[in-house]
PDB file of N, CA and C in Angstrom:
ATOM      1  N   MET H   5     -24.804   6.406  12.463  1.00 63.00           N
ATOM      2  CA  MET H   5     -25.206   5.366  11.388  1.00 63.00           C
ATOM      3  C   MET H   5     -24.086   4.688  10.552  1.00 63.00           C
ATOM      4  N   LEU H   6     -22.852   5.013  10.416  1.00 68.00           N
ATOM      5  CA  LEU H   6     -22.444   4.407   9.518  1.00 68.00           C
ATOM      6  C   LEU H   6     -21.788   3.734  10.896  1.00 68.00           C
ATOM      7  N   GLU H   7     -22.037   3.583  11.785  1.00 77.00           N
ATOM      8  CA  GLU H   7     -20.582   2.385  12.512  1.00 77.00           C
ATOM      9  C   GLU H   7     -21.119   1.384  12.295  1.00 77.00           C
ATOM     10  N   GLY H   8     -19.814   0.530  12.199  1.00 79.00           N
ATOM     11  CA  GLY H   8     -19.133  -0.390  11.662  1.00 79.00           C
ATOM     12  C   GLY H   8     -19.262  -1.083  10.580  1.00 79.00           C
ATOM     13  N   GLU H   9     -19.383  -0.375   9.858  1.00 83.00           N
ATOM     14  CA  GLU H   9     -19.605  -0.023   8.161  1.00 83.00           C
ATOM     15  C   GLU H   9     -18.130   0.385   7.733  1.00 83.00           C
ATOM     16  N   HIS H  10     -17.252   0.654   8.243  1.00 84.00           N
ATOM     17  CA  HIS H  10     -16.187   1.443   7.695  1.00 84.00           C
ATOM     18  C   HIS H  10     -15.317   0.522   6.910  1.00 84.00           C
ATOM     19  N   GLU H  11     -15.172  -0.725   7.593  1.00 87.00           N
ATOM     20  CA  GLU H  11     -14.322  -1.732   6.589  1.00 87.00           C
ATOM     21  C   GLU H  11     -15.178  -2.255   5.511  1.00 87.00           C
ATOM     22  N   GLN H  12     -16.371  -2.461   5.769  1.00 89.00           N
ATOM     23  CA  GLN H  12     -17.315  -2.818   4.177  1.00 89.00           C
ATOM     24  C   GLN H  12     -17.083  -1.570   3.028  1.00 89.00           C
ATOM     25  N   LEU H  13     -17.236  -0.325   3.560  1.00 86.00           N
ATOM     26  CA  LEU H  13     -17.233   0.582   2.723  1.00 86.00           C
ATOM     27  C   LEU H  13     -15.945   0.956   1.945  1.00 86.00           C
ATOM     28  N   THR H  14     -14.705   0.536   2.820  1.00 88.00           N
ATOM     29  CA  THR H  14     -13.353   0.673   2.324  1.00 88.00           C
ATOM     30  C   THR H  14     -13.405  -0.149   1.122  1.00 88.00           C
ATOM     31  N   ARG H  15     -13.645  -1.417   1.736  1.00 90.00           N
ATOM     32  CA  ARG H  15     -13.553  -2.337   0.425  1.00 90.00           C
ATOM     33  C   ARG H  15     -14.355  -1.913  -0.753  1.00 90.00           C
ATOM     34  N   ALA H  16     -15.430  -1.925  -0.399  1.00 90.00           N
ATOM     35  CA  ALA H  16     -16.402  -1.150  -1.598  1.00 90.00           C
ATOM     36  C   ALA H  16     -15.491  -0.083  -2.351  1.00 90.00           C
ATOM     37  N   ALA H  17     -15.421   0.936  -2.121  1.00 89.00           N
ATOM     38  CA  ALA H  17     -14.383   1.882  -2.462  1.00 89.00           C
ATOM     39  C   ALA H  17     -12.939   1.639  -3.276  1.00 89.00           C
ATOM     40  N   ILE H  18     -12.741   0.228  -2.618  1.00 91.00           N
ATOM     41  CA  ILE H  18     -11.029  -0.385  -3.328  1.00 91.00           C
ATOM     42  C   ILE H  18     -11.686  -1.259  -4.575  1.00 91.00           C
ATOM     43  N   SER H  19     -12.549  -1.608  -4.387  1.00 93.00           N
ATOM     44  CA  SER H  19     -13.131  -2.776  -5.306  1.00 93.00           C
ATOM     45  C   SER H  19     -13.761  -1.663  -7.016  1.00 93.00           C
ATOM     46  N   LYS H  20     -14.370  -0.644  -6.089  1.00 92.00           N
ATOM     47  CA  LYS H  20     -14.617   0.328  -7.469  1.00 92.00           C
ATOM     48  C   LYS H  20     -13.614   0.616  -8.047  1.00 92.00           C
ATOM     49  N   ALA H  21     -12.762   0.989  -7.260  1.00 90.00           N
ATOM     50  CA  ALA H  21     -11.608   1.865  -7.979  1.00 90.00           C
ATOM     51  C   ALA H  21     -10.662   1.160  -8.805  1.00 90.00           C
ATOM     52  N   LEU H  22     -10.841  -0.223  -8.300  1.00 93.00           N
ATOM     53  CA  LEU H  22      -9.825  -1.654  -8.868  1.00 93.00           C
ATOM     54  C   LEU H  22     -10.899  -1.844 -10.601  1.00 93.00           C
ATOM     55  N   GLU H  23     -11.977  -1.765 -10.647  1.00 94.00           N
ATOM     56  CA  GLU H  23     -12.900  -1.732 -11.460  1.00 94.00           C
ATOM     57  C   GLU H  23     -12.828  -0.555 -12.698  1.00 94.00           C
ATOM     58  N   GLY H  24     -12.352  -0.102 -12.029  1.00 93.00           N
ATOM     59  CA  GLY H  24     -12.289   1.611 -13.398  1.00 93.00           C
ATOM     60  C   GLY H  24     -12.913   2.918 -12.641  1.00 93.00           C
ATOM     61  N   ASP H  25     -13.318   3.108 -11.599  1.00 91.00           N
ATOM     62  CA  ASP H  25     -14.654   4.071 -11.585  1.00 91.00           C
ATOM     63  C   ASP H  25     -13.408   5.068 -10.841  1.00 91.00           C
ATOM     64  N   THR H  26     -13.633   5.960 -11.730  1.00 93.00           N
ATOM     65  CA  THR H  26     -12.285   7.182 -11.364  1.00 93.00           C
ATOM     66  C   THR H  26     -12.380   8.099 -10.487  1.00 93.00           C
ATOM     67  N   ALA H  27     -14.219   8.083  -9.724  1.00 93.00           N
ATOM     68  CA  ALA H  27     -14.160   8.932  -8.463  1.00 93.00           C
ATOM     69  C   ALA H  27     -13.756   8.053  -7.289  1.00 93.00           C
ATOM     70  N   ALA H  28     -13.521   6.827  -7.267  1.00 90.00           N
ATOM     71  CA  ALA H  28     -13.325   5.985  -6.398  1.00 90.00           C
ATOM     72  C   ALA H  28     -12.017   6.013  -6.373  1.00 90.00           C
ATOM     73  N   LEU H  29     -11.099   5.260  -7.653  1.00 91.00           N
ATOM     74  CA  LEU H  29      -9.704   5.690  -7.839  1.00 91.00           C
ATOM     75  C   LEU H  29      -9.324   7.260  -7.141  1.00 91.00           C
ATOM     76  N   ARG H  30      -9.882   8.288  -7.714  1.00 91.00           N
ATOM     77  CA  ARG H  30      -9.552   9.363  -6.886  1.00 91.00           C
ATOM     78  C   ARG H  30      -9.410   9.156  -5.469  1.00 91.00           C
ATOM     79  N   LEU H  31     -10.503   8.803  -4.655  1.00 89.00           N
ATOM     80  CA  LEU H  31     -10.833   8.734  -3.389  1.00 89.00           C
ATOM     81  C   LEU H  31      -9.710   8.383  -2.891  1.00 89.00           C
ATOM     82  N   CYS H  32      -9.514   6.727  -3.373  1.00 87.00           N
ATOM     83  CA  CYS H  32      -8.404   6.275  -2.627  1.00 87.00           C
ATOM     84  C   CYS H  32      -6.832   6.663  -2.597  1.00 87.00           C
ATOM     85  N   LEU H  33      -6.981   6.933  -4.113  1.00 88.00           N
ATOM     86  CA  LEU H  33      -5.429   7.658  -4.190  1.00 88.00           C
ATOM     87  C   LEU H  33      -4.981   8.866  -3.138  1.00 88.00           C
ATOM     88  N   ASP H  34      -6.426   9.588  -2.794  1.00 87.00           N
ATOM     89  CA  ASP H  34      -5.837  10.851  -2.061  1.00 87.00           C
ATOM     90  C   ASP H  34      -5.813  10.450  -0.846  1.00 87.00           C
ATOM     91  N   ARG H  35      -6.256   9.023  -0.151  1.00 87.00           N
ATOM     92  CA  ARG H  35      -6.087   8.787   0.509  1.00 87.00           C
ATOM     93  C   ARG H  35      -4.797   7.905   1.346  1.00 87.00           C
ATOM     94  N   ILE H  36      -4.102   7.645   0.208  1.00 88.00           N
ATOM     95  CA  ILE H  36      -2.964   6.841  -0.270  1.00 88.00           C
ATOM     96  C   ILE H  36      -1.543   7.704   0.051  1.00 88.00           C
ATOM     97  N   ALA H  37      -1.832   8.508  -1.028  1.00 84.00           N
ATOM     98  CA  ALA H  37      -0.897   9.528  -0.939  1.00 84.00           C
ATOM     99  C   ALA H  37      -1.570  11.101  -1.462  1.00 84.00           C
ATOM    100  N   PRO H  38      -1.651  11.956  -0.390  1.00 80.00           N
ATOM    101  CA  PRO H  38      -2.294  12.968  -0.448  1.00 80.00           C
ATOM    102  C   PRO H  38      -1.581  14.165  -1.204  1.00 80.00           C
ATOM    103  N   PRO H  39      -2.109  14.964  -2.025  1.00 76.00           N
ATOM    104  CA  PRO H  39      -1.603  15.827  -2.614  1.00 76.00           C
ATOM    105  C   PRO H  39      -0.965  16.858  -1.558  1.00 76.00           C
ATOM    106  N   ARG H  40       0.189  17.444  -1.951  1.00 75.00           N
ATOM    107  CA  ARG H  40       0.996  18.379  -1.166  1.00 75.00           C
ATOM    108  C   ARG H  40       0.505  19.486  -0.529  1.00 75.00           C
ATOM    109  N   LYS H  41       0.699  20.278   0.296  1.00 77.00           N
ATOM    110  CA  LYS H  41      -0.510  21.402   0.349  1.00 77.00           C
ATOM    111  C   LYS H  41       0.536  22.770   0.702  1.00 77.00           C
ATOM    112  N   ASP H  42       1.981  22.367   0.545  1.00 75.00           N
ATOM    113  CA  ASP H  42       2.709  23.183  -0.317  1.00 75.00           C
ATOM    114  C   ASP H  42       3.818  23.133  -1.312  1.00 75.00           C
ATOM    115  N   SER H  43       4.550  23.552  -1.846  1.00 78.00           N
ATOM    116  CA  SER H  43       5.698  23.351  -2.695  1.00 78.00           C
ATOM    117  C   SER H  43       6.847  24.487  -2.019  1.00 78.00           C
ATOM    118  N   PRO H  44       7.933  23.429  -2.751  1.00 81.00           N
ATOM    119  CA  PRO H  44       9.287  24.147  -2.544  1.00 81.00           C
ATOM    120  C   PRO H  44       9.459  25.893  -3.399  1.00 81.00           C
ATOM    121  N   VAL H  45       9.792  26.648  -2.541  1.00 79.00           N
ATOM    122  CA  VAL H  45      10.176  28.070  -3.235  1.00 79.00           C
ATOM    123  C   VAL H  45      11.783  28.264  -3.191  1.00 79.00           C
ATOM    124  N   THR H  46      11.592  28.658  -4.445  1.00 81.00           N
ATOM    125  CA  THR H  46      13.189  28.934  -5.228  1.00 81.00           C
ATOM    126  C   THR H  46      13.121  30.191  -5.441  1.00 81.00           C
ATOM    127  N   PHE H  47      14.022  31.101  -4.660  1.00 77.00           N
ATOM    128  CA  PHE H  47      14.871  32.505  -4.815  1.00 77.00           C
ATOM    129  C   PHE H  47      15.916  32.718  -4.799  1.00 77.00           C
ATOM    130  N   ASP H  48      16.351  33.843  -5.298  1.00 80.00           N
ATOM    131  CA  ASP H  48      17.818  34.392  -4.139  1.00 80.00           C
ATOM    132  C   ASP H  48      17.544  35.272  -3.034  1.00 80.00           C
ATOM    133  N   LEU H  49      18.279  34.876  -2.058  1.00 82.00           N
ATOM    134  CA  LEU H  49      18.283  35.495  -1.204  1.00 82.00           C
ATOM    135  C   LEU H  49      19.557  35.737  -0.590  1.00 82.00           C
ATOM    136  N   PRO H  50      20.239  36.854  -0.142  1.00 82.00           N
ATOM    137  CA  PRO H  50      21.453  36.897   0.628  1.00 82.00           C
ATOM    138  C   PRO H  50      21.982  36.669   1.779  1.00 82.00           C
ATOM    139  N   PRO H  51      23.383  35.968   2.303  1.00 86.00           N
ATOM    140  CA  PRO H  51      23.536  35.399   3.472  1.00 86.00           C
ATOM    141  C   PRO H  51      22.849  35.546   4.594  1.00 86.00           C
ATOM    142  N   ILE H  52      22.790  35.024   5.501  1.00 89.00           N
ATOM    143  CA  ILE H  52      21.981  35.753   6.882  1.00 89.00           C
ATOM    144  C   ILE H  52      23.024  35.405   8.118  1.00 89.00           C
ATOM    145  N   SER H  53      23.445  36.360   8.361  1.00 89.00           N
ATOM    146  CA  SER H  53      24.484  35.931   9.297  1.00 89.00           C
ATOM    147  C   SER H  53      24.004  36.810  10.576  1.00 89.00           C
ATOM    148  N   THR H  54      23.177  37.968  10.318  1.00 90.00           N
ATOM    149  CA  THR H  54      23.148  39.304  11.116  1.00 90.00           C
ATOM    150  C   THR H  54      21.758  39.606  11.285  1.00 90.00           C
ATOM    151  N   ALA H  55      21.173  40.367  12.115  1.00 88.00           N
ATOM    152  CA  ALA H  55      20.037  41.043  11.942  1.00 88.00           C
ATOM    153  C   ALA H  55      19.977  41.515  10.897  1.00 88.00           C
ATOM    154  N   GLU H  56      21.099  42.532  10.475  1.00 92.00           N
ATOM    155  CA  GLU H  56      20.917  43.369   9.421  1.00 92.00           C
ATOM    156  C   GLU H  56      20.432  42.389   8.130  1.00 92.00           C
ATOM    157  N   ASP H  57      21.514  41.463   8.279  1.00 93.00           N
ATOM    158  CA  ASP H  57      21.020  40.727   7.006  1.00 93.00           C
ATOM    159  C   ASP H  57      19.768  40.513   6.406  1.00 93.00           C
ATOM    160  N   ALA H  58      19.216  40.035   7.856  1.00 92.00           N
ATOM    161  CA  ALA H  58      17.356  39.538   8.123  1.00 92.00           C
ATOM    162  C   ALA H  58      16.923  40.522   7.531  1.00 92.00           C
ATOM    163  N   LEU H  59      17.264  41.564   7.621  1.00 91.00           N
ATOM    164  CA  LEU H  59      16.427  42.811   6.952  1.00 91.00           C
ATOM    165  C   LEU H  59      16.753  42.814   5.579  1.00 91.00           C
ATOM    166  N   LYS H  60      17.731  42.754   5.100  1.00 92.00           N
ATOM    167  CA  LYS H  60      18.010  42.863   3.732  1.00 92.00           C
ATOM    168  C   LYS H  60      17.562  41.661   2.999  1.00 92.00           C
ATOM    169  N   ALA H  61      17.384  40.636   3.454  1.00 93.00           N
ATOM    170  CA  ALA H  61      16.902  39.387   3.113  1.00 93.00           C
ATOM    171  C   ALA H  61      15.127  39.578   2.822  1.00 93.00           C
ATOM    172  N   SER H  62      14.306  40.215   4.072  1.00 93.00           N
ATOM    173  CA  SER H  62      13.182  40.266   3.865  1.00 93.00           C
ATOM    174  C   SER H  62      12.652  41.312   2.758  1.00 93.00           C
ATOM    175  N   ALA H  63      13.821  42.638   2.686  1.00 93.00           N
ATOM    176  CA  ALA H  63      13.976  43.105   1.372  1.00 93.00           C
ATOM    177  C   ALA H  63      13.575  42.942   0.134  1.00 93.00           C
ATOM    178  N   ALA H  64      14.752  41.445  -0.266  1.00 92.00           N
ATOM    179  CA  ALA H  64      14.875  40.304  -1.388  1.00 92.00           C
ATOM    180  C   ALA H  64      13.625  39.693  -1.494  1.00 92.00           C
ATOM    181  N   LEU H  65      12.835  39.543  -0.302  1.00 93.00           N
ATOM    182  CA  LEU H  65      11.387  38.626  -0.395  1.00 93.00           C
ATOM    183  C   LEU H  65      10.479  39.670  -1.325  1.00 93.00           C
ATOM    184  N   LEU H  66      10.299  41.175  -0.383  1.00 94.00           N
ATOM    185  CA  LEU H  66       9.219  41.508  -1.201  1.00 94.00           C
ATOM    186  C   LEU H  66       9.304  41.869  -2.533  1.00 94.00           C
ATOM    187  N   LYS H  67      10.586  42.201  -3.116  1.00 94.00           N
ATOM    188  CA  LYS H  67      11.016  42.211  -4.172  1.00 94.00           C
ATOM    189  C   LYS H  67      10.629  41.202  -4.798  1.00 94.00           C
ATOM    190  N   ALA H  68      11.200  39.753  -4.073  1.00 92.00           N
ATOM    191  CA  ALA H  68      10.753  38.692  -5.430  1.00 92.00           C
ATOM    192  C   ALA H  68       8.901  38.603  -5.638  1.00 92.00           C
ATOM    193  N   VAL H  69       8.624  39.191  -4.561  1.00 94.00           N
ATOM    194  CA  VAL H  69       6.905  39.205  -4.687  1.00 94.00           C
ATOM    195  C   VAL H  69       6.572  39.879  -5.749  1.00 94.00           C
ATOM    196  N   ALA H  70       6.888  41.319  -5.523  1.00 96.00           N
ATOM    197  CA  ALA H  70       6.447  42.013  -6.754  1.00 96.00           C
ATOM    198  C   ALA H  70       7.209  41.848  -8.063  1.00 96.00           C
ATOM    199  N   ALA H  71       7.995  41.072  -7.963  1.00 95.00           N
ATOM    200  CA  ALA H  71       8.595  40.630  -9.682  1.00 95.00           C
ATOM    201  C   ALA H  71       7.465  39.562  -9.856  1.00 95.00           C
ATOM    202  N   GLY H  72       7.016  39.067  -9.212  1.00 94.00           N
ATOM    203  CA  GLY H  72       6.237  37.808  -9.258  1.00 94.00           C
ATOM    204  C   GLY H  72       6.763  36.464  -9.437  1.00 94.00           C
ATOM    205  N   GLU H  73       7.716  36.448  -8.450  1.00 91.00           N
ATOM    206  CA  GLU H  73       8.690  35.017  -8.189  1.00 91.00           C
ATOM    207  C   GLU H  73       8.119  34.427  -7.299  1.00 91.00           C
ATOM    208  N   VAL H  74       7.643  35.010  -6.317  1.00 91.00           N
ATOM    209  CA  VAL H  74       6.644  34.262  -5.219  1.00 91.00           C
ATOM    210  C   VAL H  74       5.431  34.458  -5.132  1.00 91.00           C
ATOM    211  N   THR H  75       4.198  33.817  -4.453  1.00 92.00           N
ATOM    212  CA  THR H  75       3.335  34.249  -4.571  1.00 92.00           C
ATOM    213  C   THR H  75       3.413  34.976  -2.742  1.00 92.00           C
ATOM    214  N   PRO H  76       2.729  35.731  -2.571  1.00 94.00           N
ATOM    215  CA  PRO H  76       1.949  36.484  -1.283  1.00 94.00           C
ATOM    216  C   PRO H  76       2.384  35.272  -0.424  1.00 94.00           C
ATOM    217  N   ASP H  77       1.337  34.398  -0.277  1.00 92.00           N
ATOM    218  CA  ASP H  77       1.276  33.492   0.641  1.00 92.00           C
ATOM    219  C   ASP H  77       2.558  32.407   0.558  1.00 92.00           C
ATOM    220  N   GLU H  78       3.577  32.487   0.118  1.00 92.00           N
ATOM    221  CA  GLU H  78       4.647  31.863  -0.157  1.00 92.00           C
ATOM    222  C   GLU H  78       5.227  33.012   0.722  1.00 92.00           C
ATOM    223  N   ALA H  79       5.458  34.099   0.313  1.00 94.00           N
ATOM    224  CA  ALA H  79       6.522  35.023   1.106  1.00 94.00           C
ATOM    225  C   ALA H  79       6.044  34.975   2.317  1.00 94.00           C
ATOM    226  N   GLY H  80       4.913  34.870   2.991  1.00 95.00           N
ATOM    227  CA  GLY H  80       4.498  34.675   4.170  1.00 95.00           C
ATOM    228  C   GLY H  80       4.705  33.735   4.951  1.00 95.00           C
ATOM    229  N   ARG H  81       5.027  33.032   4.510  1.00 93.00           N
ATOM    230  CA  ARG H  81       5.542  31.221   5.183  1.00 93.00           C
ATOM    231  C   ARG H  81       7.015  31.709   5.179  1.00 93.00           C
ATOM    232  N   VAL H  82       8.096  31.951   4.108  1.00 93.00           N
ATOM    233  CA  VAL H  82       9.212  32.583   4.322  1.00 93.00           C
ATOM    234  C   VAL H  82       9.714  33.538   5.235  1.00 93.00           C
ATOM    235  N   MET H  83       8.493  34.285   5.067  1.00 95.00           N
ATOM    236  CA  MET H  83       8.903  35.636   6.000  1.00 95.00           C
ATOM    237  C   MET H  83       8.618  34.945   7.246  1.00 95.00           C
ATOM    238  N   ALA H  84       7.724  34.296   8.010  1.00 96.00           N
ATOM    239  CA  ALA H  84       7.768  33.592   9.198  1.00 96.00           C
ATOM    240  C   ALA H  84       9.345  33.223   9.747  1.00 96.00           C
ATOM    241  N   LEU H  85       9.627  32.454   8.666  1.00 93.00           N
ATOM    242  CA  LEU H  85      11.447  31.396   8.693  1.00 93.00           C
ATOM    243  C   LEU H  85      12.522  32.598   8.957  1.00 93.00           C
ATOM    244  N   LEU H  86      12.425  33.680   7.945  1.00 93.00           N
ATOM    245  CA  LEU H  86      13.249  34.980   8.331  1.00 93.00           C
ATOM    246  C   LEU H  86      12.797  35.534   9.842  1.00 93.00           C
ATOM    247  N   THR H  87      11.858  35.747   9.965  1.00 95.00           N
ATOM    248  CA  THR H  87      11.735  36.430  11.373  1.00 95.00           C
ATOM    249  C   THR H  87      12.250  35.504  12.173  1.00 95.00           C
ATOM    250  N   ALA H  88      11.415  34.058  12.420  1.00 95.00           N
ATOM    251  CA  ALA H  88      12.586  33.247  13.627  1.00 95.00           C
ATOM    252  C   ALA H  88      13.842  33.069  13.564  1.00 95.00           C
ATOM    253  N   HIS H  89      14.546  33.158  12.384  1.00 93.00           N
ATOM    254  CA  HIS H  89      16.188  32.881  11.960  1.00 93.00           C
ATOM    255  C   HIS H  89      16.646  34.393  12.634  1.00 93.00           C
ATOM    256  N   LYS H  90      15.898  35.653  12.410  1.00 93.00           N
ATOM    257  CA  LYS H  90      16.340  36.557  13.116  1.00 93.00           C
ATOM    258  C   LYS H  90      16.396  36.920  14.466  1.00 93.00           C
ATOM    259  N   ALA H  91      15.304  36.198  14.914  1.00 94.00           N
ATOM    260  CA  ALA H  91      15.339  35.928  16.860  1.00 94.00           C
ATOM    261  C   ALA H  91      16.602  35.000  17.304  1.00 94.00           C
ATOM    262  N   LEU H  92      16.558  33.813  16.158  1.00 94.00           N
ATOM    263  CA  LEU H  92      18.029  33.217  16.800  1.00 94.00           C
ATOM    264  C   LEU H  92      19.469  33.705  16.785  1.00 94.00           C
ATOM    265  N   VAL H  93      19.584  34.403  15.937  1.00 92.00           N
ATOM    266  CA  VAL H  93      20.593  35.282  15.500  1.00 92.00           C
ATOM    267  C   VAL H  93      20.534  36.154  16.396  1.00 92.00           C
ATOM    268  N   GLU H  94      20.033  37.440  16.753  1.00 92.00           N
ATOM    269  CA  GLU H  94      19.926  38.438  17.622  1.00 92.00           C
ATOM    270  C   GLU H  94      19.955  37.306  19.148  1.00 92.00           C
ATOM    271  N   ALA H  95      19.394  36.139  19.543  1.00 94.00           N
ATOM    272  CA  ALA H  95      19.759  35.596  20.612  1.00 94.00           C
ATOM    273  C   ALA H  95      21.335  35.065  20.560  1.00 94.00           C
ATOM    274  N   GLY H  96      21.465  34.386  19.582  1.00 92.00           N
ATOM    275  CA  GLY H  96      23.244  33.830  19.704  1.00 92.00           C
ATOM    276  C   GLY H  96      24.102  35.279  20.039  1.00 92.00           C
ATOM    277  N   ASP H  97      23.844  36.370  19.790  1.00 92.00           N
ATOM    278  CA  ASP H  97      24.499  37.595  19.429  1.00 92.00           C
ATOM    279  C   ASP H  97      24.326  37.939  20.795  1.00 92.00           C
ATOM    280  N   LEU H  98      23.516  38.383  21.568  1.00 94.00           N
ATOM    281  CA  LEU H  98      23.377  38.593  23.397  1.00 94.00           C
ATOM    282  C   LEU H  98      24.042  37.382  24.156  1.00 94.00           C
ATOM    283  N   GLU H  99      23.987  36.269  23.461  1.00 95.00           N
ATOM    284  CA  GLU H  99      24.686  35.222  24.381  1.00 95.00           C
ATOM    285  C   GLU H  99      26.052  35.556  24.149  1.00 95.00           C
ATOM    286  N   MET H 100      26.769  36.054  23.068  1.00 93.00           N
ATOM    287  CA  MET H 100      27.991  36.224  22.658  1.00 93.00           C
ATOM    288  C   MET H 100      28.650  37.131  23.982  1.00 93.00           C
ATOM    289  N   ARG H 101      27.558  38.124  23.537  1.00 93.00           N
ATOM    290  CA  ARG H 101      27.865  39.712  24.227  1.00 93.00           C
ATOM    291  C   ARG H 101      27.840  39.705  25.612  1.00 93.00           C
ATOM    292  N   ILE H 102      26.909  38.778  26.523  1.00 95.00           N
ATOM    293  CA  ILE H 102      26.915  38.182  27.623  1.00 95.00           C
ATOM    294  C   ILE H 102      28.253  37.638  28.374  1.00 95.00           C
ATOM    295  N   ALA H 103      28.649  36.509  27.194  1.00 94.00           N
ATOM    296  CA  ALA H 103      29.701  35.867  28.135  1.00 94.00           C
ATOM    297  C   ALA H 103      31.190  36.507  27.684  1.00 94.00           C
ATOM    298  N   ALA H 104      31.199  37.325  26.693  1.00 93.00           N
ATOM    299  CA  ALA H 104      32.406  38.771  26.638  1.00 93.00           C
ATOM    300  C   ALA H 104      32.347  38.886  27.928  1.00 93.00           C
ATOM    301  N   LEU H 105      30.988  39.954  28.464  1.00 93.00           N
ATOM    302  CA  LEU H 105      31.551  41.183  29.306  1.00 93.00           C
ATOM    303  C   LEU H 105      31.665  39.998  30.733  1.00 93.00           C
ATOM    304  N   GLU H 106      30.817  38.605  30.669  1.00 92.00           N
ATOM    305  CA  GLU H 106      31.637  37.857  31.957  1.00 92.00           C
ATOM    306  C   GLU H 106      33.227  37.496  32.080  1.00 92.00           C
ATOM    307  N   ASN H 107      33.414  37.617  30.693  1.00 92.00           N
ATOM    308  CA  ASN H 107      35.262  37.486  30.637  1.00 92.00           C
ATOM    309  C   ASN H 107      35.928  38.456  31.319  1.00 92.00           C
ATOM    310  N   LYS H 108      35.635  39.346  30.975  1.00 88.00           N
ATOM    311  CA  LYS H 108      36.031  40.482  31.536  1.00 88.00           C
ATOM    312  C   LYS H 108      36.175  40.890  33.013  1.00 88.00           C
ATOM    313  N   GLN H 109      34.934  40.247  33.571  1.00 79.00           N
ATOM    314  CA  GLN H 109      34.886  40.386  34.746  1.00 79.00           C
ATOM    315  C   GLN H 109      36.193  39.564  35.876  1.00 79.00           C
TER     316      GLN H 109
END
């Protein structure tokens, strides 16, 4: 239905935006600079260098949610990062332990 009309429709929307049509202006600006889907989250976490530290950090995250410092959705995204970081810490720990065992032999 709209095949071949993309360019003409785009130019019409731009023209309307330049004429002051606020709906067309919003449409154009949303394409040029779309709104962010998320935003930075700031709250205190303890240093995380061990798997146990990651557990402490997750407790701090839950405390931040309970205090209203971060939303549950934000906490879910941060928790995913903590979980991934914990897995990396554990993998690094295992690698060091294996290397130490191999060096003993």
